[in-house]
mmCIF file with all atom_site columns, C-alpha atoms and ligand atoms in Angstrom:
data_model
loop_
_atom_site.group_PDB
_atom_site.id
_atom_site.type_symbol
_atom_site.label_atom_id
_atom_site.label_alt_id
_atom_site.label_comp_id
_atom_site.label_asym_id
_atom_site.label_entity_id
_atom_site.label_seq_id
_atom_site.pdbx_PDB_ins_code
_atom_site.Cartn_x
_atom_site.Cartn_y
_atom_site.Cartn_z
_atom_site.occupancy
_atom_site.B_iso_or_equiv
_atom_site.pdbx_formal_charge
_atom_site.auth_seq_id
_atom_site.auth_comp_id
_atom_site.auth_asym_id
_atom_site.auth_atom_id
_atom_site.pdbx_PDB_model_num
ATOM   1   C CA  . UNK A 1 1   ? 98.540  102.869 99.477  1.00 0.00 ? 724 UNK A CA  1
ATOM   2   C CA  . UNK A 1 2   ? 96.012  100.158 100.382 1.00 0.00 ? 725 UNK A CA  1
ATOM   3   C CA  . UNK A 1 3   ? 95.777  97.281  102.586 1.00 0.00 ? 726 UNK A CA  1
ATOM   4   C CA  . UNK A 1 4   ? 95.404  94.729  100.198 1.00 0.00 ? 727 UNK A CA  1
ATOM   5   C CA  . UNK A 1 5   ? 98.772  93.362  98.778  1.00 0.00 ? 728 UNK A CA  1
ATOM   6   C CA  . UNK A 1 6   ? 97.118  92.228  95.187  1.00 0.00 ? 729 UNK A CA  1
ATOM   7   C CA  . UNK A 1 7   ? 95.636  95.360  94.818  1.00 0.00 ? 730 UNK A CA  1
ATOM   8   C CA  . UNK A 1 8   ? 98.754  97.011  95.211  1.00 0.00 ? 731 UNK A CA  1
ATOM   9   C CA  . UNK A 1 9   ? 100.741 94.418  92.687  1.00 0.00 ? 732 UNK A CA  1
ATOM   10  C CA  . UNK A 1 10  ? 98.470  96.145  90.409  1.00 0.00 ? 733 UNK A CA  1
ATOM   11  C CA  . UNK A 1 11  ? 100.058 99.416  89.961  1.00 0.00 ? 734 UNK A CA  1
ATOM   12  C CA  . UNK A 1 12  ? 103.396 100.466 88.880  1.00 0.00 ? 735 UNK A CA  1
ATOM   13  C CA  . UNK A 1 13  ? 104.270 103.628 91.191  1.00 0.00 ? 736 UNK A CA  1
ATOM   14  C CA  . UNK A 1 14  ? 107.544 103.673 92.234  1.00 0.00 ? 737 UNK A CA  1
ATOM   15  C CA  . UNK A 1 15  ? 106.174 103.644 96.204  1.00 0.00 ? 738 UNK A CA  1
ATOM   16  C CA  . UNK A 1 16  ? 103.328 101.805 97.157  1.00 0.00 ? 739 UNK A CA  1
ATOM   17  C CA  . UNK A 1 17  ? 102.781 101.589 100.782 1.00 0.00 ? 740 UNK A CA  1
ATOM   18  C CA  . UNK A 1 18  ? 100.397 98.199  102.499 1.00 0.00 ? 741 UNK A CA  1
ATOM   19  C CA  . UNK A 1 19  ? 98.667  99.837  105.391 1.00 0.00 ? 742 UNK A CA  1
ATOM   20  C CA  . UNK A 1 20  ? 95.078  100.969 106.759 1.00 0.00 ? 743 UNK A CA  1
ATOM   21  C CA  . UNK A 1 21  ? 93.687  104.338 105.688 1.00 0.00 ? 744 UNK A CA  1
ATOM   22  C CA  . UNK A 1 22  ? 92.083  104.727 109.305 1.00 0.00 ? 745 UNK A CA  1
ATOM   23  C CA  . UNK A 1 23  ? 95.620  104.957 110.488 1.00 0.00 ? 746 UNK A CA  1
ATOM   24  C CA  . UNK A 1 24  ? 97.667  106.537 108.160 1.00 0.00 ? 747 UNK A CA  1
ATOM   25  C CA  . UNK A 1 25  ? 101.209 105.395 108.136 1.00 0.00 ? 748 UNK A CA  1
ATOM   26  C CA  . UNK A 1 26  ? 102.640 108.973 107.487 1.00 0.00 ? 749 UNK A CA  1
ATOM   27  C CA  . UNK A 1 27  ? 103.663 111.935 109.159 1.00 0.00 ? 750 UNK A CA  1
ATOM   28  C CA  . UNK A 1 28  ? 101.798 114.979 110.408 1.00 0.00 ? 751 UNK A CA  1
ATOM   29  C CA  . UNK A 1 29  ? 101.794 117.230 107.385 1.00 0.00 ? 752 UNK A CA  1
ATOM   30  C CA  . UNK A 1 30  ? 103.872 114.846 105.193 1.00 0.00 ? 753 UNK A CA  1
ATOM   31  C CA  . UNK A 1 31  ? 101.406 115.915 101.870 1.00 0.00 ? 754 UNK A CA  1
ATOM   32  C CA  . UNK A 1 32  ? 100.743 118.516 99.563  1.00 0.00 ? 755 UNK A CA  1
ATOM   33  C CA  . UNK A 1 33  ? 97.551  116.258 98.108  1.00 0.00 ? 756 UNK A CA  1
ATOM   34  C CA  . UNK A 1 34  ? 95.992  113.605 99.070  1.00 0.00 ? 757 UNK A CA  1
ATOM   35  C CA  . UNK A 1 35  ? 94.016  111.353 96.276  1.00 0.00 ? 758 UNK A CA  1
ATOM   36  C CA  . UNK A 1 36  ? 91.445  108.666 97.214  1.00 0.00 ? 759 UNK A CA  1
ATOM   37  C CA  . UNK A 1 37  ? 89.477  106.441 94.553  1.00 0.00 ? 760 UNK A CA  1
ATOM   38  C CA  . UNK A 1 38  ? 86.618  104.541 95.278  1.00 0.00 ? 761 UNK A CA  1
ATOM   39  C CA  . UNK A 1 39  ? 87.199  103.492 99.191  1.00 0.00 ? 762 UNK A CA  1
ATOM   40  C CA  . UNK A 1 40  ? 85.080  106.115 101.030 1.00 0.00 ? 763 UNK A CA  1
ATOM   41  C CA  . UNK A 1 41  ? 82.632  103.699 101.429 1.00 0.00 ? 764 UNK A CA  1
ATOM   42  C CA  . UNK A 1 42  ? 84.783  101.007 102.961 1.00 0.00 ? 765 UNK A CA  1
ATOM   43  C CA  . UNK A 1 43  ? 85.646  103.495 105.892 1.00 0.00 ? 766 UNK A CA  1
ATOM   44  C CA  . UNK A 1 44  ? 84.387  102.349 108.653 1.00 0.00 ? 767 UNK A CA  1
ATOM   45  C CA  . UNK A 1 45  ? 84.197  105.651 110.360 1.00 0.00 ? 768 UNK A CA  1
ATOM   46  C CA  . UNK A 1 46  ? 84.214  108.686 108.171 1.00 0.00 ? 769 UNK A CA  1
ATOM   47  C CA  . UNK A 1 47  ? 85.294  110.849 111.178 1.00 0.00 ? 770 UNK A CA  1
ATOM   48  C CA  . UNK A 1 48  ? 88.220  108.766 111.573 1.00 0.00 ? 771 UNK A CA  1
ATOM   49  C CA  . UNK A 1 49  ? 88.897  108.714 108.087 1.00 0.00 ? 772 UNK A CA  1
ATOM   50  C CA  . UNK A 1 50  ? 88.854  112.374 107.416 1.00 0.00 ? 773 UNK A CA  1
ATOM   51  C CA  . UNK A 1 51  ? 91.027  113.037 110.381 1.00 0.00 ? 774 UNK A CA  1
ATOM   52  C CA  . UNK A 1 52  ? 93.590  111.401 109.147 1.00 0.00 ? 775 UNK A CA  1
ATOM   53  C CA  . UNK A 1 53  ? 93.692  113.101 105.894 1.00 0.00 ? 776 UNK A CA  1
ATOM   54  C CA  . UNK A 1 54  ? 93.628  116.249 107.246 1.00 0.00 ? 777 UNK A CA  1
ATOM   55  C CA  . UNK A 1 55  ? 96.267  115.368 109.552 1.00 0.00 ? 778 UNK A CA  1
ATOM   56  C CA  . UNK A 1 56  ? 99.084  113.996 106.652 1.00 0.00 ? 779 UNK A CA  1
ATOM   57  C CA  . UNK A 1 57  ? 98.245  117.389 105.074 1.00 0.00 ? 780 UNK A CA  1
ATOM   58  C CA  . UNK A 1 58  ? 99.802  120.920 104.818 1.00 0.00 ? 781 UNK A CA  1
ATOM   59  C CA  . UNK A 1 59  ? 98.011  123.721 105.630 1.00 0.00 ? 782 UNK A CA  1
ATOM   60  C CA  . UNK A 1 60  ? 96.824  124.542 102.196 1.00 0.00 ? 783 UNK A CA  1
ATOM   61  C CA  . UNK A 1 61  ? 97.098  121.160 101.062 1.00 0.00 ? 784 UNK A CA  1
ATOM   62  C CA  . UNK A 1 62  ? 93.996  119.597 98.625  1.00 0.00 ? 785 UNK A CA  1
ATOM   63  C CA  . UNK A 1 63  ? 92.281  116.481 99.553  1.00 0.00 ? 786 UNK A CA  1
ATOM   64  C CA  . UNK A 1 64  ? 90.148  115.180 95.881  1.00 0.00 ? 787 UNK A CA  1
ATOM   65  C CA  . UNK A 1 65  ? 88.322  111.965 96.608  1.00 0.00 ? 788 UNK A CA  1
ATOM   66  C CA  . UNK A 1 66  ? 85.810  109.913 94.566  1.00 0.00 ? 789 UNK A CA  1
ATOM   67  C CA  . UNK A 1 67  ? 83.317  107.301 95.977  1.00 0.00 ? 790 UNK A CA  1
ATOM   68  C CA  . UNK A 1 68  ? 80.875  105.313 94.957  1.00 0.00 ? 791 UNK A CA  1
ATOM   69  C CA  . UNK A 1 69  ? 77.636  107.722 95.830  1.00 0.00 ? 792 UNK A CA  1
ATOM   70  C CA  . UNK A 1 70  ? 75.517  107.282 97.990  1.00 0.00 ? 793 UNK A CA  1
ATOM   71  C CA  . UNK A 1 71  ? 72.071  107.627 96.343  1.00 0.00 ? 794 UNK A CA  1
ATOM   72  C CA  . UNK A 1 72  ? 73.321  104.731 93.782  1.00 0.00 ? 795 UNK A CA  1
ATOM   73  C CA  . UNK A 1 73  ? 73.566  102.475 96.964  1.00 0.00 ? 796 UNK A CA  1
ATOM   74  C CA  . UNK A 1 74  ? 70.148  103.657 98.352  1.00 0.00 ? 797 UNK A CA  1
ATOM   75  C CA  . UNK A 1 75  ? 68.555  102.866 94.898  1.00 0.00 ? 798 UNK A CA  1
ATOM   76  C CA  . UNK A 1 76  ? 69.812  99.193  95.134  1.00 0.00 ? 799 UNK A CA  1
ATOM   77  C CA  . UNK A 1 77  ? 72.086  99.450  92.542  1.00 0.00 ? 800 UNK A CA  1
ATOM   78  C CA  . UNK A 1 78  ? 74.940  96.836  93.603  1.00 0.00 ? 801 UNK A CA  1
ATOM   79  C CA  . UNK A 1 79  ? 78.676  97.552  93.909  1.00 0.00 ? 802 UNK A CA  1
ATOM   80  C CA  . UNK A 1 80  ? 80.043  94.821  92.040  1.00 0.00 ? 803 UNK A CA  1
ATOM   81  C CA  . UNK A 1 81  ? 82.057  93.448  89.376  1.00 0.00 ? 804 UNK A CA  1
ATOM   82  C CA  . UNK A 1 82  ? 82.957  90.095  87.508  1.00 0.00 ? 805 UNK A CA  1
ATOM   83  C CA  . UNK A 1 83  ? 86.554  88.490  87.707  1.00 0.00 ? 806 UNK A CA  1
ATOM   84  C CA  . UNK A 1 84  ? 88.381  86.315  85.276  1.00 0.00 ? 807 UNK A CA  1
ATOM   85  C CA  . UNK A 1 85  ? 86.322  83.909  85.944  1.00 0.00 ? 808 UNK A CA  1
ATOM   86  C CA  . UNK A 1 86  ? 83.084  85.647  85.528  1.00 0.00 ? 809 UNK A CA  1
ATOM   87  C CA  . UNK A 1 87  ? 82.006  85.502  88.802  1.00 0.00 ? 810 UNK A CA  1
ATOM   88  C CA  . UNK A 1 88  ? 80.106  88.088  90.163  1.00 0.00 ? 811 UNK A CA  1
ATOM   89  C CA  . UNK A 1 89  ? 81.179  89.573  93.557  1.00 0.00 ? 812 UNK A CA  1
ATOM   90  C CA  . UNK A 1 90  ? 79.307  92.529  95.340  1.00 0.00 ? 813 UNK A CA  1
ATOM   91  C CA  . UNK A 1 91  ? 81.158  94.326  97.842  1.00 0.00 ? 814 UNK A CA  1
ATOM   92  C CA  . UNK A 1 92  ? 79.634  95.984  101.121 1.00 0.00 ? 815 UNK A CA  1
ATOM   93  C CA  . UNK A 1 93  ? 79.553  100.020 100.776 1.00 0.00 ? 816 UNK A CA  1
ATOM   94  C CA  . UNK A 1 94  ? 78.309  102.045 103.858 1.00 0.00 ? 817 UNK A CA  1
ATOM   95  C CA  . UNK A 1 95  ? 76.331  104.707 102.556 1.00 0.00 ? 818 UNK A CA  1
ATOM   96  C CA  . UNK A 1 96  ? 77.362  108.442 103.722 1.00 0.00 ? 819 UNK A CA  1
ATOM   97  C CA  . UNK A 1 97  ? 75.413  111.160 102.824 1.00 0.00 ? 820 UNK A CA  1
ATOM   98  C CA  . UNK A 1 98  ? 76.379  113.733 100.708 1.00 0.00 ? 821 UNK A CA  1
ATOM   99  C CA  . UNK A 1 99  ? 75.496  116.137 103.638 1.00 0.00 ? 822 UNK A CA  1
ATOM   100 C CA  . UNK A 1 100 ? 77.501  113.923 106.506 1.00 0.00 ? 823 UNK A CA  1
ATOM   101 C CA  . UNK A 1 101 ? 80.497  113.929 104.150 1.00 0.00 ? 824 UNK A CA  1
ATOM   102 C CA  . UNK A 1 102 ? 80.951  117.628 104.463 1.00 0.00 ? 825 UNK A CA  1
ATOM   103 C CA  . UNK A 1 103 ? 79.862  117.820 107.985 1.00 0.00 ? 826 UNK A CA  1
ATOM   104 C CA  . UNK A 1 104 ? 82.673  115.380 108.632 1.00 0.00 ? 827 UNK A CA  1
ATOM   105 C CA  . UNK A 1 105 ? 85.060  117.212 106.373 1.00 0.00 ? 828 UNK A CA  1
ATOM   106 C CA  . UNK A 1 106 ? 84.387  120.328 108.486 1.00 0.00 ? 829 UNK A CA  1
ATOM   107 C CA  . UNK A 1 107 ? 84.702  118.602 111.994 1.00 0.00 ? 830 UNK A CA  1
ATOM   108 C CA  . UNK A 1 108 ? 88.652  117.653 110.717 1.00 0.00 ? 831 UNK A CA  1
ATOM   109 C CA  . UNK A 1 109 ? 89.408  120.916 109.632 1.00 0.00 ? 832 UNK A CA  1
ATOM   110 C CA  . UNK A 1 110 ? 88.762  120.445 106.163 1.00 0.00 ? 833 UNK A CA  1
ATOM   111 C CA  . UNK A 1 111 ? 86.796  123.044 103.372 1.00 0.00 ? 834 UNK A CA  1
ATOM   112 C CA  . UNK A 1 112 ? 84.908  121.557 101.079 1.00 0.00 ? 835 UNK A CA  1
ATOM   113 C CA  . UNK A 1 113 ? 85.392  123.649 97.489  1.00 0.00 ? 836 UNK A CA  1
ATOM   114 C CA  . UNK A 1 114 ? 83.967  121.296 94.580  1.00 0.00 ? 837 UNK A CA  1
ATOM   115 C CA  . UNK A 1 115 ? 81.477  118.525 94.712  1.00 0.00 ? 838 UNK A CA  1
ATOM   116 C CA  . UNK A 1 116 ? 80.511  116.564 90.979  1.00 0.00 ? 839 UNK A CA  1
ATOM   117 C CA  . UNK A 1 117 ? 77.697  114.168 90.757  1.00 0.00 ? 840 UNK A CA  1
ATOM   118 C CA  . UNK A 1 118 ? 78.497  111.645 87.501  1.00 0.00 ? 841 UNK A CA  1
ATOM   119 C CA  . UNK A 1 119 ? 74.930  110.710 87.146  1.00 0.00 ? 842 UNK A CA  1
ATOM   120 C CA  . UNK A 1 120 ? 74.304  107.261 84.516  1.00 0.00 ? 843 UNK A CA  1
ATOM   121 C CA  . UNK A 1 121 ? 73.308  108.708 80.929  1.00 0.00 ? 844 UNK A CA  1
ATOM   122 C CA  . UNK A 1 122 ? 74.458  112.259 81.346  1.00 0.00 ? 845 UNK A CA  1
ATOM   123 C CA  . UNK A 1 123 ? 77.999  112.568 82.609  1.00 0.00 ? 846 UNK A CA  1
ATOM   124 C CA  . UNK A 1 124 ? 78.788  108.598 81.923  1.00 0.00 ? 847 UNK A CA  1
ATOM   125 C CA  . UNK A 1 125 ? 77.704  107.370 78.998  1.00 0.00 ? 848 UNK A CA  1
ATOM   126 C CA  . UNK A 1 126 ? 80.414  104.515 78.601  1.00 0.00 ? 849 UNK A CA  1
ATOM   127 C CA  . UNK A 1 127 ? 79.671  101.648 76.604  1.00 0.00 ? 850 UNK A CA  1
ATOM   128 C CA  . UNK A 1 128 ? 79.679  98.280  77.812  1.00 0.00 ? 851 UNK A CA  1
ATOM   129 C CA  . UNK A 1 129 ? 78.496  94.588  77.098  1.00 0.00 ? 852 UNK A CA  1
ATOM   130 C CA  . UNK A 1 130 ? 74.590  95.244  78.284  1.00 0.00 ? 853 UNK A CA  1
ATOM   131 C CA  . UNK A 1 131 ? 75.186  98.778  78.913  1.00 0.00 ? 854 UNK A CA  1
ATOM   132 C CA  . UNK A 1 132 ? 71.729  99.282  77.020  1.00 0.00 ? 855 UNK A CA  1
ATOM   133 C CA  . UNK A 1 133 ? 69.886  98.137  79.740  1.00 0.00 ? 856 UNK A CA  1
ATOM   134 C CA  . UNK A 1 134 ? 71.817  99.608  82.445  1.00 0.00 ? 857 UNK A CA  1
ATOM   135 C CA  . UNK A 1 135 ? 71.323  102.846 80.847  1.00 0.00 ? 858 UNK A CA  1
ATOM   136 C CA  . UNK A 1 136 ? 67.673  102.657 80.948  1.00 0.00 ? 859 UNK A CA  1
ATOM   137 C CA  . UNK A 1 137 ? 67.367  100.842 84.273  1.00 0.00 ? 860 UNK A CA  1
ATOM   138 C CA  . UNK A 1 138 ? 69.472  103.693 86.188  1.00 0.00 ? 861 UNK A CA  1
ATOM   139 C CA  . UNK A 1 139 ? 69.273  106.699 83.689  1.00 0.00 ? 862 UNK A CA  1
ATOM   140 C CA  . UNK A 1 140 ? 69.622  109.911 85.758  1.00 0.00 ? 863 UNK A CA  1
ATOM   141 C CA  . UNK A 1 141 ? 70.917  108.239 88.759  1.00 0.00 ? 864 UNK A CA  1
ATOM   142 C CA  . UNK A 1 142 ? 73.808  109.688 90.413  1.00 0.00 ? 865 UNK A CA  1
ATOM   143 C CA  . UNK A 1 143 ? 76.538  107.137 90.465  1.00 0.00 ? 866 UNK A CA  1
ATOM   144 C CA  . UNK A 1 144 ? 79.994  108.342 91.403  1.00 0.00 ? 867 UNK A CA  1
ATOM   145 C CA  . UNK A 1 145 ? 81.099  111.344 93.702  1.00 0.00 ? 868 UNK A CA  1
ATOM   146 C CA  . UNK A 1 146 ? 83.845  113.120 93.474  1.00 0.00 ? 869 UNK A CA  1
ATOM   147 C CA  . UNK A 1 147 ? 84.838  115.927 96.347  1.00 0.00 ? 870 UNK A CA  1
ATOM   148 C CA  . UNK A 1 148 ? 87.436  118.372 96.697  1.00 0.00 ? 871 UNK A CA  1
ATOM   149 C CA  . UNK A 1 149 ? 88.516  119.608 99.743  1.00 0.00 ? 872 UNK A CA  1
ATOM   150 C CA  . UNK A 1 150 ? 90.954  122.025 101.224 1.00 0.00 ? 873 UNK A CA  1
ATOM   151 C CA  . UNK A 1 151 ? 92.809  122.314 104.627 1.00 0.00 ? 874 UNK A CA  1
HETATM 152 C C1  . SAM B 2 .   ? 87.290  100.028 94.671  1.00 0.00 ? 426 SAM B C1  1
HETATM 153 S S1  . SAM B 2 .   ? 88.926  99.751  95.202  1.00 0.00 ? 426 SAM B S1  1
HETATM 154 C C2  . SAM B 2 .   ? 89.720  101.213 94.593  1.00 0.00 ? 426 SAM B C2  1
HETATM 155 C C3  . SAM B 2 .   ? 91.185  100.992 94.368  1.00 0.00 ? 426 SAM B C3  1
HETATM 156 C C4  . SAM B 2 .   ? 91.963  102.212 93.874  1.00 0.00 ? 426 SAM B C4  1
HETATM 157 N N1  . SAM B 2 .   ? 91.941  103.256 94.888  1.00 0.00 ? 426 SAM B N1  1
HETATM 158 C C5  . SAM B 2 .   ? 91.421  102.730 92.581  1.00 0.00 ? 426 SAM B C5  1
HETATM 159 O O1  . SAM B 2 .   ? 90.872  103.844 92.544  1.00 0.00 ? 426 SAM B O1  1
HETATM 160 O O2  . SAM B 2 .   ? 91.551  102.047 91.568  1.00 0.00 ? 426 SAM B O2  1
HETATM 161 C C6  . SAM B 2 .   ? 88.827  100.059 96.950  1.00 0.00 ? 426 SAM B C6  1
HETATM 162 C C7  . SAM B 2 .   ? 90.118  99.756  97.637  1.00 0.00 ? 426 SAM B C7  1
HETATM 163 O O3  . SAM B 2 .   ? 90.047  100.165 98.992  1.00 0.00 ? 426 SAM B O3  1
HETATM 164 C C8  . SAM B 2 .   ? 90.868  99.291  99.735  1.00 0.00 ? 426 SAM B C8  1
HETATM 165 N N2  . SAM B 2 .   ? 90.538  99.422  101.165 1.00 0.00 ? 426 SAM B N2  1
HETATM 166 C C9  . SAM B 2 .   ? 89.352  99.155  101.770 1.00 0.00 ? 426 SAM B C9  1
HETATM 167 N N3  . SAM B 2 .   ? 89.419  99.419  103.084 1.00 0.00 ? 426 SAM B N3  1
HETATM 168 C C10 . SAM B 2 .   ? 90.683  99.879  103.312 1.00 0.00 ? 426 SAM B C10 1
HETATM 169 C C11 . SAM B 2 .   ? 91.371  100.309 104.482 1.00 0.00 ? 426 SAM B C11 1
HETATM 170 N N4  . SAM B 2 .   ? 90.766  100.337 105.688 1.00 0.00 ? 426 SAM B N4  1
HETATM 171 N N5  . SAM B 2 .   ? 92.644  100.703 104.359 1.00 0.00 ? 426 SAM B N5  1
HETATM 172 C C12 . SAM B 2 .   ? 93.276  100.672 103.157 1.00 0.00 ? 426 SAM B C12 1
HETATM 173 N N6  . SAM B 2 .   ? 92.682  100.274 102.006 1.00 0.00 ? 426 SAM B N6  1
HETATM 174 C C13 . SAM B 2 .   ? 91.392  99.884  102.084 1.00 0.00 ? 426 SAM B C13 1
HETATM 175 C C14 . SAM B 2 .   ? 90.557  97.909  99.145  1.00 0.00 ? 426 SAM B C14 1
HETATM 176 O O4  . SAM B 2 .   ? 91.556  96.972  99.430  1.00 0.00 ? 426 SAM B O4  1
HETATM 177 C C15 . SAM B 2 .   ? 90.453  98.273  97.654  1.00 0.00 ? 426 SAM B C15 1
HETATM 178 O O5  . SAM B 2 .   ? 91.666  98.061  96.988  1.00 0.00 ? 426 SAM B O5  1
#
């Protein structure tokens, strides 16, 4: 699901559902796991967001999410990408701690089990056109977050 139509054109999943991930558009419970890539940091209140998850899922029921983390924002490294046209576009993150992340988790019910740190030059080491200097610019940094929780 996402709230962007072109986003969702995108994919090929046999459901794909337009709505806002503050406000779930599914039942209580409805979810055995729930998977979130790369939005985090577009919530605009974690508290809300996590809520939510932990409401569309079972008791027992895994929540794995990756973001964007939030040391890479601190360090001014921007979240952005080119389009077909080679423009540039940067698009706003709000930076959530580590530490507020799991606090947040807790308040909706929710134990975190797992969290991974993909840090530039160690766990991604990607090529790309320029990589060279991206690698030495942000070497060590940690980039990406990924979190797995339990109800
Ligand atoms: C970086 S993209 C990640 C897309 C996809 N989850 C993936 O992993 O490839 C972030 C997505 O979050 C969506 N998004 C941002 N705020 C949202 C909200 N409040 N409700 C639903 N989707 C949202 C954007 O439209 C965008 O498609």
């Amino acid at each position: 699901m996402d709230f962007c139509v072109p986003m969702l054109r995108q994919v090929s999943a046999a459901a794909r559902v337009c709505g806002s991930m503050m406000h779930l558009p599914f039942a209580d419970e409805a979810f055995d796991v729930v998977i979130s890539g790369l939005a985090l940091g577009h919530a605009a209140n974690i508290r809300t967001w996590m809520t939510e998850v932990a409401r569309v899922l079972k008791a027992g029921g895994t929540l794995l999410y990756s973001d964007f983390h939030p040391e890479a924002a601190r360090a001014g490294l921007p979240r952005s990408f080119k389009d077909r046209n080679d423009r540039t576009w940067t698009v706003p993150h709000r930076e959530y701690d580590v530490a507020f992340q799991k606090e947040a988790a807790s308040a909706a019910g929710l134990v975190v089990e797992v969290v991974r740190e993909v840090r530039v030059g160690f766990e991604l080491q990607e090529l790309f056109p320029n990589s060279d200097a991206f690698y030495r610019r942000w070497n060590g940094l940690p980039i990406v977050l990924v979190v797995r929780a339990r109800k």
